[in-house]
Every structure is written in structure tokens, then in C-alpha cells.
Amino acid sequence: MYQALKRWALVPAAGLLVSLAPTAAGAEDRPPPLPIEPIGVIETLPATYPESWFLVHDAAFFHMSDGKVYVIDSAEDTVAEQVKGTFNVALMGNILHSARRGEIYAVETFHERGTRGERKDYLTIWDQQSLAPVAEVFLPGKKRFMGMPSRETLLLLNDQRWLAIANFSPAASVTLIDLEKREIISQVPTPGCTFVYPSGDRGFSSLCADGRFMSTSLERDGSIAQQVRTDAFFSTDVNPIFERAAIINDTGYFPGFDGMVWPVDFSGKTAKVGEAWHLVPEAERAERWAPAGIGIIAEDDLGRFYVLMHPDAQDGSQNGGGPEVWVFDPKKQARVARIALKEWGLSITVSRGKEPKLLVTNPVNMGMELYDAQSGDYIKTITDIGQETPLMLYRAE
Amino acid sequence: MKFLDRMMEQRSRELAQRSSRRGLLKGLGSLLVGSAAIPLLPVARASAAGNPGQPVEEGDPSSCDYWRYCAIDGFLCDCCGGSANTCPPGTEMSPVTWIGTCLNPADGRNYVISYNDCCGKSSCGACLCQRDEGDRPPYRPDATNDINWCLGTSSAAYHCSTAIVVGVALEDS
Amino acid sequence: MTKVQAAIAALLLCSCLPASASGTAAENSRAYRQAHFDYQMNCQGCHAPDGAGAGSVPRMKGHVGVFLQSQQGREYLVRVPGSATSALDDTRLAAVLNWIVLEFSGDSLASDFQPYSAAEIGRMRQQPLNEVDDYRVELLRTLSDASGRNQ
């Protein structure tokens, strides 16, 4: 549409030239005519998305069956150049990008007649160059996890040959997909435990209602090798953690509602929970800073993680977002930067590479602010790309 | 279900006039005012003073501030053709849901609230609220509003949320 | 409080608060209300007010007593994740399960029901079930073979 608009925009300009030209220099001196344009050309995207690209998941909260992902280039300054393409993700779906496979996985739900008729869930595989759906895997059981957009419902495992999809119906389970054959391998029950975090080479862990992980390791054929419940390490009533984690070199960092962060070693078959440390420096604890938002946490390629923070935390403020993003060095267990946001933030992500950029959804006008993730400097606001509720942001892998 | 602002601002101007919108604009967190700060809005039920011996409940069921919405996250059915405890015509009430408690400031009791979603039509679009008292991430499904609770219904399309009083909470438990 | 409720309350008390086995009416009522409240807060969202369930949540109403015909079945009700991994402590979970059994069983319950004790719950919930569906089918098959009842 933008491309088309742009081309139309040329017409009046050309007309102007035509009407001016004769008076200026006579009909014979007109510039050569425009080349004839082919019909039916469709753009494609590069095999590797540049570091400045992001995937903006607009869950379309006001018309959810029409959710959408915008592929954008944050280095550009005009909407026409920022928007690279879009694809749909129906009814509060979730996505995961694999650069290695050149594919974007989307789990979505359809009813035969819009909001009515039989419900069918699909894994849709989008080719990252054509942004066209290249395959669909039907997901039986009407059970895929459906809720606020989440990075924790899809996981690549087994050297990216498999995809794990979290289900909640409300029985909890995981559907395993073979991405090479594009078919279901198995259904793994995870009773009482939700989400999929990495675990070893061929496994995943889930978070349980009683404050522990359940780690599932899988045989070559996708059947269960073992399922182990770790010791409980927090109380889901008293000091709950967020299900949202930054994952750096096989270690997950899970912030708590109370401002602590739990490191969890996911390198082995069974999740190993380490000692929690405080995100908030002692001198500032009286201000009651704590994480809050939807996409509250992200990691960069320099080994640091970022958390959206708000002061005066209280019961009920944990999803509201915040005015600052704090940057942590997990090795030092210390905050290394504090970025005061230009606008209130609701969800964050950080681009890959050595010069990371921080992208933040602001709930005030649903625009997105871009910051230099190292200096914290505000760079620009990206908005008016057609987005309505960009609740979850992803870096281009 | 949760979030945002200008949207709410635009789409529910009525609501905006009746409840404190500043809080929302400053990031939904500060919306979560204590019960003492809630202005007593139009009376939904006969007040105790008028009818001694009658149950009391005060407030506006189309406002996010309404006491029983203390952990609601989504569109208020009251603004969609239903009410605080009924679904709009032609929708389906989810039998599976989550449960919390809210304090009724009019009688000082905590009540058990069942947040059943109404399903089968697309988002209602009016009176979007986000309050999260006692809300937990979805690993505690009995206490989360982050899940689309249109489960066990023929359609998974989320339309709006109710807040049904299903019991009186026990004191000190 | 109805007669049934009073009976349940008495049972709840004697299983969970042994010190007041002969509890007063007020205590009975309190124990009953506590169990009902805990059911509402922790279980009712999925299991419905009357234990009817929906979707992937099995119907307990009129059925749940069947499991108590065997020790394995008795353990099963504790080891399902909804019970075992709930935020309730052993005493309160015992009370909720006793409440469920007595409120929802209908005539599926044999007359000699021994209420769950907190200590028993504490032991059984150590091993939450992982493959519940298969386990349940197997269990019901065994029970129906044993009793000739068709589940």
C-alpha cells in the first residue's frame, strides 16, 4: 500500500513537469518518458535481516482475529522506509524467529466463520524472505496457550530442528514439532506447569504453580526420557516471579515482583536455580522500584540484560510498565546503566550485534521509542506505521 | 488481558469522564488506587442508610474503579450489553475462569469474585480496564488474568469480562 | 447450614484439627466455610462451583467418590497437579479434598470414607503425577475391573 501510494505520488509531479515544460523549452525538449513498469512485482526481504530490524507484534486487542506483525527497519526515518512488510497472527498468537532456518513461526487460532464455527489452531511457517506462509501444521486439541503475547510459549530445541509449543486448556502440555518434516512429533503433558524454557540440547523446562520448575528431557524420537520437578524456590503467593526471562548463554534471569532476580542454569537436563540477587541497589530500595509491564525484559549480545522498572511498586502494579529501563551485568550482579525513558514504557526489546538499540512500546500513544542501548540516548520515535497495540517486540535474529 | 491508554482514552470517553484517567495515562500502575481513594460513584444498589437490613454495594459498574473489578483485565461487559455479572446477548459465558477477592468498601467485606469471560464475538471495544490486585503470571492459572479464559466455550473469541460475586471471603485467611 | 454440611464440617474438623474433634457448631461452621472458601479460591475457577468441570477439566460431580475404592485412587486425588501443586498447605488441602469428596461424590462414594489427614496429604503430594491422562484411564480400568462398575 505504501509502495503504491508512493508511486501515485509521482503522478502529479510528473504532470507538473509536463505542463511546465512546453513554456520553458518547447515540446521537443521534454525529458524522456517514464519507463513502462511491469505489473505483478512483489518485494522480498534479505536472507539475513539487518541488526536494525525488529518484529513488532501488534496483537490487535480491539479485533484480535486480525493480529499482525510488522517487520520494521529502525535505522530508517520515514514510515515508507521503516515498514518492510507484515504478516498476520490470528487471535492472540505468538511468534518466534529463526534466522538459521530463515523462518518465522507463528501459532494462531481461527474459527471457521470469523468468531464462530469450528476452532482450528495452526502453526504457520512464514518464510522470512518472501513473508509468505510456506507451510501449516494443524494443531489438534484446541489447546494452544492463548493469552497476552509472550515469548515463553514457543521454543526452538534439538539444534533448532524441533519447536516446542506450550498448551493450556486448562490442562498444561507441550506439542513438539519436527521443523524439518513440518509435522507433530509428540504431545508431552506438563501437568501444573506452564511455558517452555530451554533445557540441555533436547529438552525444555516449565514453571509450576508451586514455585518450581519441571524439566523434561526427550529421547531422539521425541518421547519423554525423564521429567524432574526441582525443589520449590519461591512462593507463587508471597514472592512471585515473572514468567518472562532474559536468557544469556544458557542462563535464564527471572525477575521477581519484589525486585529480586533468580539466575537459572538451563545448560543441563534439569534446571538449576541459583542464588537470587537484588536488582535494586540498597540505597534506592525505599523508593520501591520493581519490574513491571508486558515485555519487561530483554538481553543483548554483550551479555547484559534490560528490565523495565517502576517506583512505588505495590500489589497490582506489576503489569503497568514503568518510566525507566535498567541495564544489568549479570556477571557483576550489578546495574550498569539506568535509562530514563522519554515516554512511559510497556514492553521492551534490544537489537542484536555490538551496537544494540533498545526499542520500547509506550502505552500513551502506542508508539515506539528507540534508544542507544549503551549510552541510553533517545534516538527517535517510530509510530504511524499502522500499529494499534504493539504489545510485544522482538529483535530480528 | 491488559494494557493501554490513548486507546482507552479514545474509545471510552464516557469512562474517561467518570473515573480518574490521569492514573492510566501515567502508566497503568498508578491506576491502582486504594479503596479509600475511590470516589463513591452512582449508587448501584440501595444504600444501607435508606434501607436498613439490605445488602449494600456502591459504585458505577461501568467504571474501572468499581470495587469488584479489583483484578479485572479487559472490556467491562457492563458497557457491552451485559452487566457486571451477566454476558451480553448472544455471547457465551466461559465455565472455566479464575477467581480473586475484592473489598466492598460499602460493607467492609471481602468477596470472592469469579471473572468469567463472555465469548463468541470479537472484542467489545468499550470500557477497557486493567487492574491487577492479586494477579499472578499464568503459571498460577487459578490467579491469572493474562490468559484468554474463553476455554470450554465453543468460540475462543474474547468479548468482555464479568466480575461475579460467588461468595464472602473468610476473614483472616 | 444443612445437615449434610454439618456432617461434612464435623468430618473436616476431625481429620484436620484433631484437637477439636468434637468441635462446636461454630467451629464446624468455620471449618466448612474455610474449606469451601479454599475450594473457591484455588480450584473452582477450573472445576466450576459444583465440580462439573468443562473442557479438559474432568467432571467430579457424581463421580469423584469412585477413586476412593482403592488406595491408588485415593492417592490419585492428591497427586493430580491441581491438588499436589496448589498453594494450600497440607492441612487446608486435606480439608478441601474432604470437602470435595463429600460435596461432589453423590452416590459414587462408599459409606466408609476415611477423611484425608494432613500427614497423609503431605506424603502423597510429594510426587505429583506427570502423565495424568494415561494414569487416570489406567486407574479407572483397574477400578472397574475390580468392582464390575463401568466407568
XYZ file of C-alpha atoms in Angstrom, chain A residues 2-3 6 43-46 49-50 52-55 69-76 78-87 128-131 385:
36
model
C 2.755 2.448 0.898
C 4.664 1.472 -2.197
C 4.445 6.437 -3.332
C 9.028 -7.313 -2.960
C 11.180 -9.730 -0.999
C 13.345 -9.322 2.063
C 17.017 -10.200 2.602
C 17.683 -9.263 8.442
C 19.975 -6.338 9.352
C 18.464 -2.552 12.919
C 15.350 -4.610 12.110
C 12.643 -5.549 14.592
C 9.479 -7.615 14.578
C 3.456 -8.479 12.873
C 5.290 -5.529 11.319
C 8.820 -6.130 10.127
C 10.491 -2.753 10.530
C 13.880 -1.159 9.993
C 14.567 1.170 12.887
C 17.511 2.782 11.081
C 15.185 4.469 8.610
C 10.270 7.633 7.185
C 7.359 5.275 7.518
C 7.783 4.336 3.869
C 11.291 3.107 4.540
C 10.658 1.722 8.013
C 7.969 -0.767 7.090
C 9.461 -3.757 5.310
C 6.394 -5.946 5.370
C 3.789 -7.525 7.599
C 2.151 -10.860 8.246
C 11.485 -14.677 6.186
C 12.422 -13.588 2.653
C 9.030 -13.835 0.999
C 6.977 -13.218 4.169
C 3.176 2.515 10.793
